[in-house]
Amino acid sequence: MPNKSLEDLLALAGRARMYDLGVDLYPGVPHFPTHPPFVFGLTKRHGEVTTELADGRVVSSSADAISTGTHVGTHLDGLGHFACNGVLFGGTKTSAQSYEKGLPVHGIETVAPISRRGVLLDIARLEGVPSLPKDFSIGSKHLEEACRRQKVEIRPGDVVLLRTGWAQYWQDAAMYVMGGRGNSPTGPGPEIEAARWLSEHDIFATGSDTLAYEKVPSAMPVHVHLLVERGIHLIEVLDLEKIAADGVSEFLFVALPLKIRGATGSPIRPIALAV
């Protein structure tokens, strides 16, 4: 006998619009200066190793390898990514960490697959611009007004995504990282007041289409507040252009971090399902 609940779920999934929120990875992708670059290359080309089928056809396979940081491309920050005064979220001291084994607590392998209500707040559209200026500070008033205009509310456990429009610069590393020129990462994002507004809503995670989530350059107070003080995950380097263009504000957000023991973060390929 068919499982009606499963059939209903499959039917709903079949009707849903799916948005891929991850960026492409390739050698030369923009990355934060303190993180390693993304490296890719073939380890075997077609024709180097071959076998022959019984009918005489020649078969070959190609293979490749990658090297990357866990905070390169679209990724999830684990709660162990930042510490304050030598202490991680929950009060654990950083002294137990090691180069070989990473973090003894809050390793990214402890983060379960994410399947939660997602909300997109389009701050660039709110300001009437294709993308926010590089020195733009997102405050709580912007978040509140975006919720009002988009007729959406923030609920406990949500994943709240902020669009600045900077995904449009992904192919331009100098612009995406440095805001066009400069010696340190520069870009728009929320400041501490907005971070506190988000944490007061007891969300699970928040993310944006920028390299560092919060407004930079800074001493990263937003990272400290959300990761260390409140245990709220951050998601960075999202592609929010298509979902924003379609005017989608609410959706099912799905993402799976890799189970890398002791790691401070992980690449993800998040999707949004909207009906």
mmCIF file of C-alpha atoms in Angstrom:
data_model
loop_
_atom_site.group_PDB
_atom_site.id
_atom_site.type_symbol
_atom_site.label_atom_id
_atom_site.label_comp_id
_atom_site.label_asym_id
_atom_site.label_seq_id
_atom_site.Cartn_x
_atom_site.Cartn_y
_atom_site.Cartn_z
ATOM 1 C CA MET A 1 0.000 0.000 0.000
ATOM 2 C CA PRO A 2 1.494 3.397 -0.963
ATOM 3 C CA ASN A 3 2.688 5.674 1.810
ATOM 4 C CA LYS A 4 0.376 8.662 1.353
ATOM 5 C CA SER A 5 2.555 10.998 3.401
ATOM 6 C CA LEU A 6 5.567 10.123 1.272
ATOM 7 C CA GLU A 7 3.569 10.503 -1.933
ATOM 8 C CA ASP A 8 2.353 13.924 -0.800
ATOM 9 C CA LEU A 9 5.920 14.955 0.017
ATOM 10 C CA LEU A 10 7.191 13.774 -3.372
ATOM 11 C CA ALA A 11 4.364 15.579 -5.155
ATOM 12 C CA LEU A 12 5.114 18.784 -3.273
ATOM 13 C CA ALA A 13 8.829 18.491 -4.065
ATOM 14 C CA GLY A 14 7.986 17.908 -7.718
ATOM 15 C CA ARG A 15 6.039 21.177 -7.866
ATOM 16 C CA ALA A 16 8.665 23.209 -6.041
ATOM 17 C CA ARG A 17 11.011 25.660 -7.740
ATOM 18 C CA MET A 18 14.596 24.807 -6.920
ATOM 19 C CA TYR A 19 17.275 27.475 -6.584
ATOM 20 C CA ASP A 20 20.962 26.613 -6.423
ATOM 21 C CA LEU A 21 22.489 29.102 -3.970
ATOM 22 C CA GLY A 22 26.113 27.993 -4.346
ATOM 23 C CA VAL A 23 28.828 29.586 -6.486
ATOM 24 C CA ASP A 24 31.052 27.846 -9.033
ATOM 25 C CA LEU A 25 34.522 26.824 -7.885
ATOM 26 C CA TYR A 26 37.534 27.228 -10.169
ATOM 27 C CA PRO A 27 41.216 28.181 -9.826
ATOM 28 C CA GLY A 28 41.393 31.876 -9.038
ATOM 29 C CA VAL A 29 38.072 32.173 -7.201
ATOM 30 C CA PRO A 30 37.869 35.100 -4.779
ATOM 31 C CA HIS A 31 38.881 34.114 -1.259
ATOM 32 C CA PHE A 32 39.656 35.808 2.019
ATOM 33 C CA PRO A 33 43.406 36.553 2.192
ATOM 34 C CA THR A 34 43.856 34.532 5.394
ATOM 35 C CA HIS A 35 42.445 31.387 3.751
ATOM 36 C CA PRO A 36 44.115 29.180 1.140
ATOM 37 C CA PRO A 37 43.061 29.365 -2.521
ATOM 38 C CA PHE A 38 41.049 26.810 -4.450
ATOM 39 C CA VAL A 39 43.287 24.552 -6.541
ATOM 40 C CA PHE A 40 42.078 22.088 -9.185
ATOM 41 C CA GLY A 41 43.742 19.926 -11.775
ATOM 42 C CA LEU A 42 43.468 16.651 -13.651
ATOM 43 C CA THR A 43 45.494 13.797 -12.219
ATOM 44 C CA LYS A 44 44.793 11.525 -15.184
ATOM 45 C CA ARG A 45 43.770 12.494 -18.695
ATOM 46 C CA HIS A 46 41.723 10.318 -21.038
ATOM 47 C CA GLY A 47 44.014 8.037 -22.970
ATOM 48 C CA GLU A 48 46.742 7.734 -20.339
ATOM 49 C CA VAL A 49 45.286 4.509 -18.919
ATOM 50 C CA THR A 50 43.075 2.355 -21.117
ATOM 51 C CA THR A 51 41.339 -1.000 -21.094
ATOM 52 C CA GLU A 52 39.668 -2.894 -23.913
ATOM 53 C CA LEU A 53 36.159 -4.328 -23.962
ATOM 54 C CA ALA A 54 35.446 -7.748 -25.396
ATOM 55 C CA ASP A 55 34.228 -6.176 -28.651
ATOM 56 C CA GLY A 56 37.458 -4.216 -29.098
ATOM 57 C CA ARG A 57 36.274 -0.804 -27.928
ATOM 58 C CA VAL A 58 38.848 1.159 -25.940
ATOM 59 C CA VAL A 59 37.805 2.552 -22.549
ATOM 60 C CA SER A 60 39.571 5.302 -20.607
ATOM 61 C CA SER A 61 38.847 7.279 -17.466
ATOM 62 C CA SER A 62 39.875 10.707 -16.290
ATOM 63 C CA ALA A 63 40.350 11.837 -12.696
ATOM 64 C CA ASP A 64 41.165 15.021 -10.843
ATOM 65 C CA ALA A 65 42.056 16.449 -7.461
ATOM 66 C CA ILE A 66 41.203 19.584 -5.525
ATOM 67 C CA SER A 67 42.779 21.463 -2.645
ATOM 68 C CA THR A 68 40.858 24.134 -0.831
ATOM 69 C CA GLY A 69 40.160 25.745 2.504
ATOM 70 C CA THR A 70 36.974 25.014 4.390
ATOM 71 C CA HIS A 71 36.047 28.717 4.177
ATOM 72 C CA VAL A 72 36.462 29.087 0.400
ATOM 73 C CA GLY A 73 33.479 29.416 -1.917
ATOM 74 C CA THR A 74 29.990 28.910 -0.514
ATOM 75 C CA HIS A 75 30.523 27.567 2.990
ATOM 76 C CA LEU A 76 29.179 27.208 6.509
ATOM 77 C CA ASP A 77 31.075 28.572 9.509
ATOM 78 C CA GLY A 78 31.167 26.112 12.377
ATOM 79 C CA LEU A 79 30.841 27.416 15.932
ATOM 80 C CA GLY A 80 34.548 26.804 16.456
ATOM 81 C CA HIS A 81 35.589 29.199 13.698
ATOM 82 C CA PHE A 82 35.929 32.144 16.104
ATOM 83 C CA ALA A 83 36.883 32.508 19.766
ATOM 84 C CA CYS A 84 36.982 35.458 22.146
ATOM 85 C CA ASN A 85 39.563 35.706 24.927
ATOM 86 C CA GLY A 86 40.567 32.135 24.156
ATOM 87 C CA VAL A 87 37.054 30.774 24.645
ATOM 88 C CA LEU A 88 34.686 29.161 22.124
ATOM 89 C CA PHE A 89 30.891 29.055 22.199
ATOM 90 C CA GLY A 90 29.710 27.309 25.338
ATOM 91 C CA GLY A 91 32.779 28.224 27.360
ATOM 92 C CA THR A 92 35.299 25.702 25.994
ATOM 93 C CA LYS A 93 38.871 26.970 25.938
ATOM 94 C CA THR A 94 40.839 26.834 22.684
ATOM 95 C CA SER A 95 43.893 25.304 24.367
ATOM 96 C CA ALA A 96 42.861 21.757 23.397
ATOM 97 C CA GLN A 97 43.093 22.390 19.639
ATOM 98 C CA SER A 98 45.811 20.832 17.486
ATOM 99 C CA TYR A 99 47.063 21.147 13.910
ATOM 100 C CA GLU A 100 46.597 17.407 13.397
ATOM 101 C CA LYS A 101 43.128 16.899 14.892
ATOM 102 C CA GLY A 102 41.615 20.363 14.728
ATOM 103 C CA LEU A 103 39.020 21.282 17.332
ATOM 104 C CA PRO A 104 37.936 18.802 20.028
ATOM 105 C CA VAL A 105 34.507 20.478 20.239
ATOM 106 C CA HIS A 106 32.276 22.194 17.686
ATOM 107 C CA GLY A 107 33.932 20.392 14.761
ATOM 108 C CA ILE A 108 31.882 20.793 11.604
ATOM 109 C CA GLU A 109 31.110 17.054 11.666
ATOM 110 C CA THR A 110 28.774 17.747 14.580
ATOM 111 C CA VAL A 111 26.493 19.930 12.436
ATOM 112 C CA ALA A 112 23.528 17.904 11.234
ATOM 113 C CA PRO A 113 22.187 18.253 7.684
ATOM 114 C CA ILE A 114 20.241 21.503 7.519
ATOM 115 C CA SER A 115 16.600 21.472 6.443
ATOM 116 C CA ARG A 116 14.875 24.562 7.785
ATOM 117 C CA ARG A 117 12.635 27.453 6.893
ATOM 118 C CA GLY A 118 14.625 30.071 5.012
ATOM 119 C CA VAL A 119 13.958 33.782 4.652
ATOM 120 C CA LEU A 120 15.601 36.099 2.129
ATOM 121 C CA LEU A 121 15.779 39.782 3.020
ATOM 122 C CA ASP A 122 16.701 41.742 -0.109
ATOM 123 C CA ILE A 123 18.522 44.781 1.258
ATOM 124 C CA ALA A 124 19.789 45.876 -2.163
ATOM 125 C CA ARG A 125 16.234 46.011 -3.507
ATOM 126 C CA LEU A 126 15.115 47.793 -0.364
ATOM 127 C CA GLU A 127 17.697 50.503 -1.139
ATOM 128 C CA GLY A 128 16.730 50.585 -4.823
ATOM 129 C CA VAL A 129 20.195 49.636 -6.115
ATOM 130 C CA PRO A 130 21.635 46.646 -8.024
ATOM 131 C CA SER A 131 24.215 46.212 -5.270
ATOM 132 C CA LEU A 132 24.978 47.964 -2.009
ATOM 133 C CA PRO A 133 27.965 50.341 -1.840
ATOM 134 C CA LYS A 134 31.102 48.786 -0.405
ATOM 135 C CA ASP A 135 30.859 50.881 2.774
ATOM 136 C CA PHE A 136 27.153 50.208 3.396
ATOM 137 C CA SER A 137 26.206 49.227 6.940
ATOM 138 C CA ILE A 138 23.113 47.058 7.351
ATOM 139 C CA GLY A 139 21.298 47.957 10.565
ATOM 140 C CA SER A 140 18.275 46.596 12.362
ATOM 141 C CA LYS A 141 16.112 49.255 10.694
ATOM 142 C CA HIS A 142 16.947 47.745 7.297
ATOM 143 C CA LEU A 143 16.044 44.257 8.478
ATOM 144 C CA GLU A 144 12.774 45.433 9.996
ATOM 145 C CA GLU A 145 11.812 47.425 6.900
ATOM 146 C CA ALA A 146 12.680 44.538 4.578
ATOM 147 C CA CYS A 147 10.453 42.230 6.636
ATOM 148 C CA ARG A 148 7.637 44.775 6.462
ATOM 149 C CA ARG A 149 7.880 45.356 2.712
ATOM 150 C CA GLN A 150 8.319 41.690 1.862
ATOM 151 C CA LYS A 151 5.516 40.741 4.289
ATOM 152 C CA VAL A 152 7.620 38.111 6.016
ATOM 153 C CA GLU A 153 8.436 37.399 9.660
ATOM 154 C CA ILE A 154 11.502 35.893 11.270
ATOM 155 C CA ARG A 155 10.824 32.813 13.408
ATOM 156 C CA PRO A 156 12.969 30.827 15.843
ATOM 157 C CA GLY A 157 15.139 28.280 14.038
ATOM 158 C CA ASP A 158 15.096 30.118 10.701
ATOM 159 C CA VAL A 159 17.967 30.556 8.265
ATOM 160 C CA VAL A 160 17.983 34.261 7.364
ATOM 161 C CA LEU A 161 19.809 35.270 4.163
ATOM 162 C CA LEU A 162 20.736 38.861 3.331
ATOM 163 C CA ARG A 163 21.157 39.976 -0.273
ATOM 164 C CA THR A 164 23.578 42.815 -0.938
ATOM 165 C CA GLY A 165 23.895 42.211 -4.683
ATOM 166 C CA TRP A 166 27.600 41.418 -4.443
ATOM 167 C CA ALA A 167 27.200 37.981 -6.025
ATOM 168 C CA GLN A 168 27.253 39.900 -9.310
ATOM 169 C CA TYR A 169 30.976 40.527 -8.707
ATOM 170 C CA TRP A 170 31.941 36.874 -8.207
ATOM 171 C CA GLN A 171 33.911 36.767 -11.472
ATOM 172 C CA ASP A 172 35.820 39.919 -10.484
ATOM 173 C CA ALA A 173 38.073 38.921 -7.581
ATOM 174 C CA ALA A 174 39.432 42.418 -6.966
ATOM 175 C CA MET A 175 35.934 43.859 -6.650
ATOM 176 C CA TYR A 176 34.452 40.958 -4.703
ATOM 177 C CA VAL A 177 37.269 40.863 -2.144
ATOM 178 C CA MET A 178 38.620 44.385 -1.957
ATOM 179 C CA GLY A 179 35.746 46.488 -3.244
ATOM 180 C CA GLY A 180 37.754 47.339 -6.361
ATOM 181 C CA ARG A 181 41.025 48.330 -4.760
ATOM 182 C CA GLY A 182 42.710 48.397 -1.372
ATOM 183 C CA ASN A 183 44.851 46.340 0.958
ATOM 184 C CA SER A 184 42.176 44.616 3.027
ATOM 185 C CA PRO A 185 38.816 42.944 2.374
ATOM 186 C CA THR A 186 36.098 45.553 1.944
ATOM 187 C CA GLY A 187 32.375 45.151 1.520
ATOM 188 C CA PRO A 188 28.883 45.813 2.853
ATOM 189 C CA GLY A 189 27.173 43.841 5.552
ATOM 190 C CA PRO A 190 25.438 43.921 8.917
ATOM 191 C CA GLU A 191 27.029 45.575 11.927
ATOM 192 C CA ILE A 192 26.604 44.560 15.550
ATOM 193 C CA GLU A 193 23.177 46.165 16.018
ATOM 194 C CA ALA A 194 21.727 44.104 13.177
ATOM 195 C CA ALA A 195 23.465 40.979 14.476
ATOM 196 C CA ARG A 196 21.843 41.438 17.859
ATOM 197 C CA TRP A 197 18.455 41.940 16.201
ATOM 198 C CA LEU A 198 18.894 38.627 14.402
ATOM 199 C CA SER A 199 20.057 36.764 17.497
ATOM 200 C CA GLU A 200 17.085 38.080 19.460
ATOM 201 C CA HIS A 201 14.899 36.180 17.002
ATOM 202 C CA ASP A 202 16.654 32.897 17.962
ATOM 203 C CA ILE A 203 17.577 31.993 14.393
ATOM 204 C CA PHE A 204 19.702 28.944 13.536
ATOM 205 C CA ALA A 205 21.909 30.572 10.919
ATOM 206 C CA THR A 206 22.291 33.664 8.792
ATOM 207 C CA GLY A 207 24.169 34.201 5.566
ATOM 208 C CA SER A 208 24.860 36.592 2.733
ATOM 209 C CA ASP A 209 26.276 36.884 -0.769
ATOM 210 C CA THR A 210 29.495 38.533 0.449
ATOM 211 C CA LEU A 211 32.908 37.206 1.394
ATOM 212 C CA ALA A 212 32.819 37.989 5.119
ATOM 213 C CA TYR A 213 29.070 38.289 5.914
ATOM 214 C CA GLU A 214 29.556 41.368 8.100
ATOM 215 C CA LYS A 215 30.681 44.825 6.998
ATOM 216 C CA VAL A 216 34.446 44.869 6.496
ATOM 217 C CA PRO A 217 37.067 45.953 7.251
ATOM 218 C CA SER A 218 36.352 45.363 10.924
ATOM 219 C CA ALA A 219 37.556 43.428 13.964
ATOM 220 C CA MET A 220 34.724 40.951 13.241
ATOM 221 C CA PRO A 221 32.380 41.775 16.146
ATOM 222 C CA VAL A 222 29.433 40.237 14.294
ATOM 223 C CA HIS A 223 31.262 36.912 13.977
ATOM 224 C CA VAL A 224 32.061 37.031 17.691
ATOM 225 C CA HIS A 225 28.485 37.815 18.689
ATOM 226 C CA LEU A 226 26.772 35.261 16.468
ATOM 227 C CA LEU A 227 29.260 32.374 16.588
ATOM 228 C CA VAL A 228 30.832 32.728 20.031
ATOM 229 C CA GLU A 229 28.170 34.409 22.129
ATOM 230 C CA ARG A 230 24.978 33.024 20.598
ATOM 231 C CA GLY A 231 25.913 29.820 18.734
ATOM 232 C CA ILE A 232 24.412 30.964 15.421
ATOM 233 C CA HIS A 233 26.057 29.657 12.259
ATOM 234 C CA LEU A 234 27.172 31.910 9.408
ATOM 235 C CA ILE A 235 26.938 31.141 5.695
ATOM 236 C CA GLU A 236 29.065 33.123 3.269
ATOM 237 C CA VAL A 237 29.523 33.532 -0.501
ATOM 238 C CA LEU A 238 25.951 32.702 -1.500
ATOM 239 C CA ASP A 239 24.475 33.345 -4.935
ATOM 240 C CA LEU A 240 21.131 35.004 -4.236
ATOM 241 C CA GLU A 241 20.564 36.681 -7.600
ATOM 242 C CA LYS A 242 18.078 34.282 -9.195
ATOM 243 C CA ILE A 243 15.948 33.695 -6.126
ATOM 244 C CA ALA A 244 15.833 37.450 -5.488
ATOM 245 C CA ALA A 245 14.932 38.185 -9.112
ATOM 246 C CA ASP A 246 11.932 35.879 -8.733
ATOM 247 C CA GLY A 247 10.819 37.723 -5.607
ATOM 248 C CA VAL A 248 10.999 34.666 -3.341
ATOM 249 C CA SER A 249 11.106 35.549 0.349
ATOM 250 C CA GLU A 250 10.252 32.236 2.051
ATOM 251 C CA PHE A 251 11.481 28.759 1.180
ATOM 252 C CA LEU A 252 12.846 25.486 2.442
ATOM 253 C CA PHE A 253 16.608 25.853 2.896
ATOM 254 C CA VAL A 254 18.645 22.659 2.549
ATOM 255 C CA ALA A 255 22.421 22.318 2.935
ATOM 256 C CA LEU A 256 24.802 19.564 4.006
ATOM 257 C CA PRO A 257 28.242 20.381 5.425
ATOM 258 C CA LEU A 258 30.965 17.791 4.889
ATOM 259 C CA LYS A 259 31.744 15.666 7.942
ATOM 260 C CA ILE A 260 35.350 16.774 8.395
ATOM 261 C CA ARG A 261 36.409 15.907 11.936
ATOM 262 C CA GLY A 262 37.564 18.893 13.948
ATOM 263 C CA ALA A 263 37.104 21.362 11.077
ATOM 264 C CA THR A 264 36.063 24.968 11.654
ATOM 265 C CA GLY A 265 33.864 25.090 8.551
ATOM 266 C CA SER A 266 32.850 23.276 5.400
ATOM 267 C CA PRO A 267 31.997 23.933 1.769
ATOM 268 C CA ILE A 268 28.288 23.446 1.114
ATOM 269 C CA ARG A 269 25.991 23.473 -1.900
ATOM 270 C CA PRO A 270 22.765 24.919 -0.516
ATOM 271 C CA ILE A 271 19.431 24.862 -2.301
ATOM 272 C CA ALA A 272 16.149 26.645 -1.732
ATOM 273 C CA LEU A 273 12.813 24.999 -2.516
ATOM 274 C CA ALA A 274 9.898 27.373 -3.026
ATOM 275 C CA VAL A 275 6.281 26.780 -3.951
#
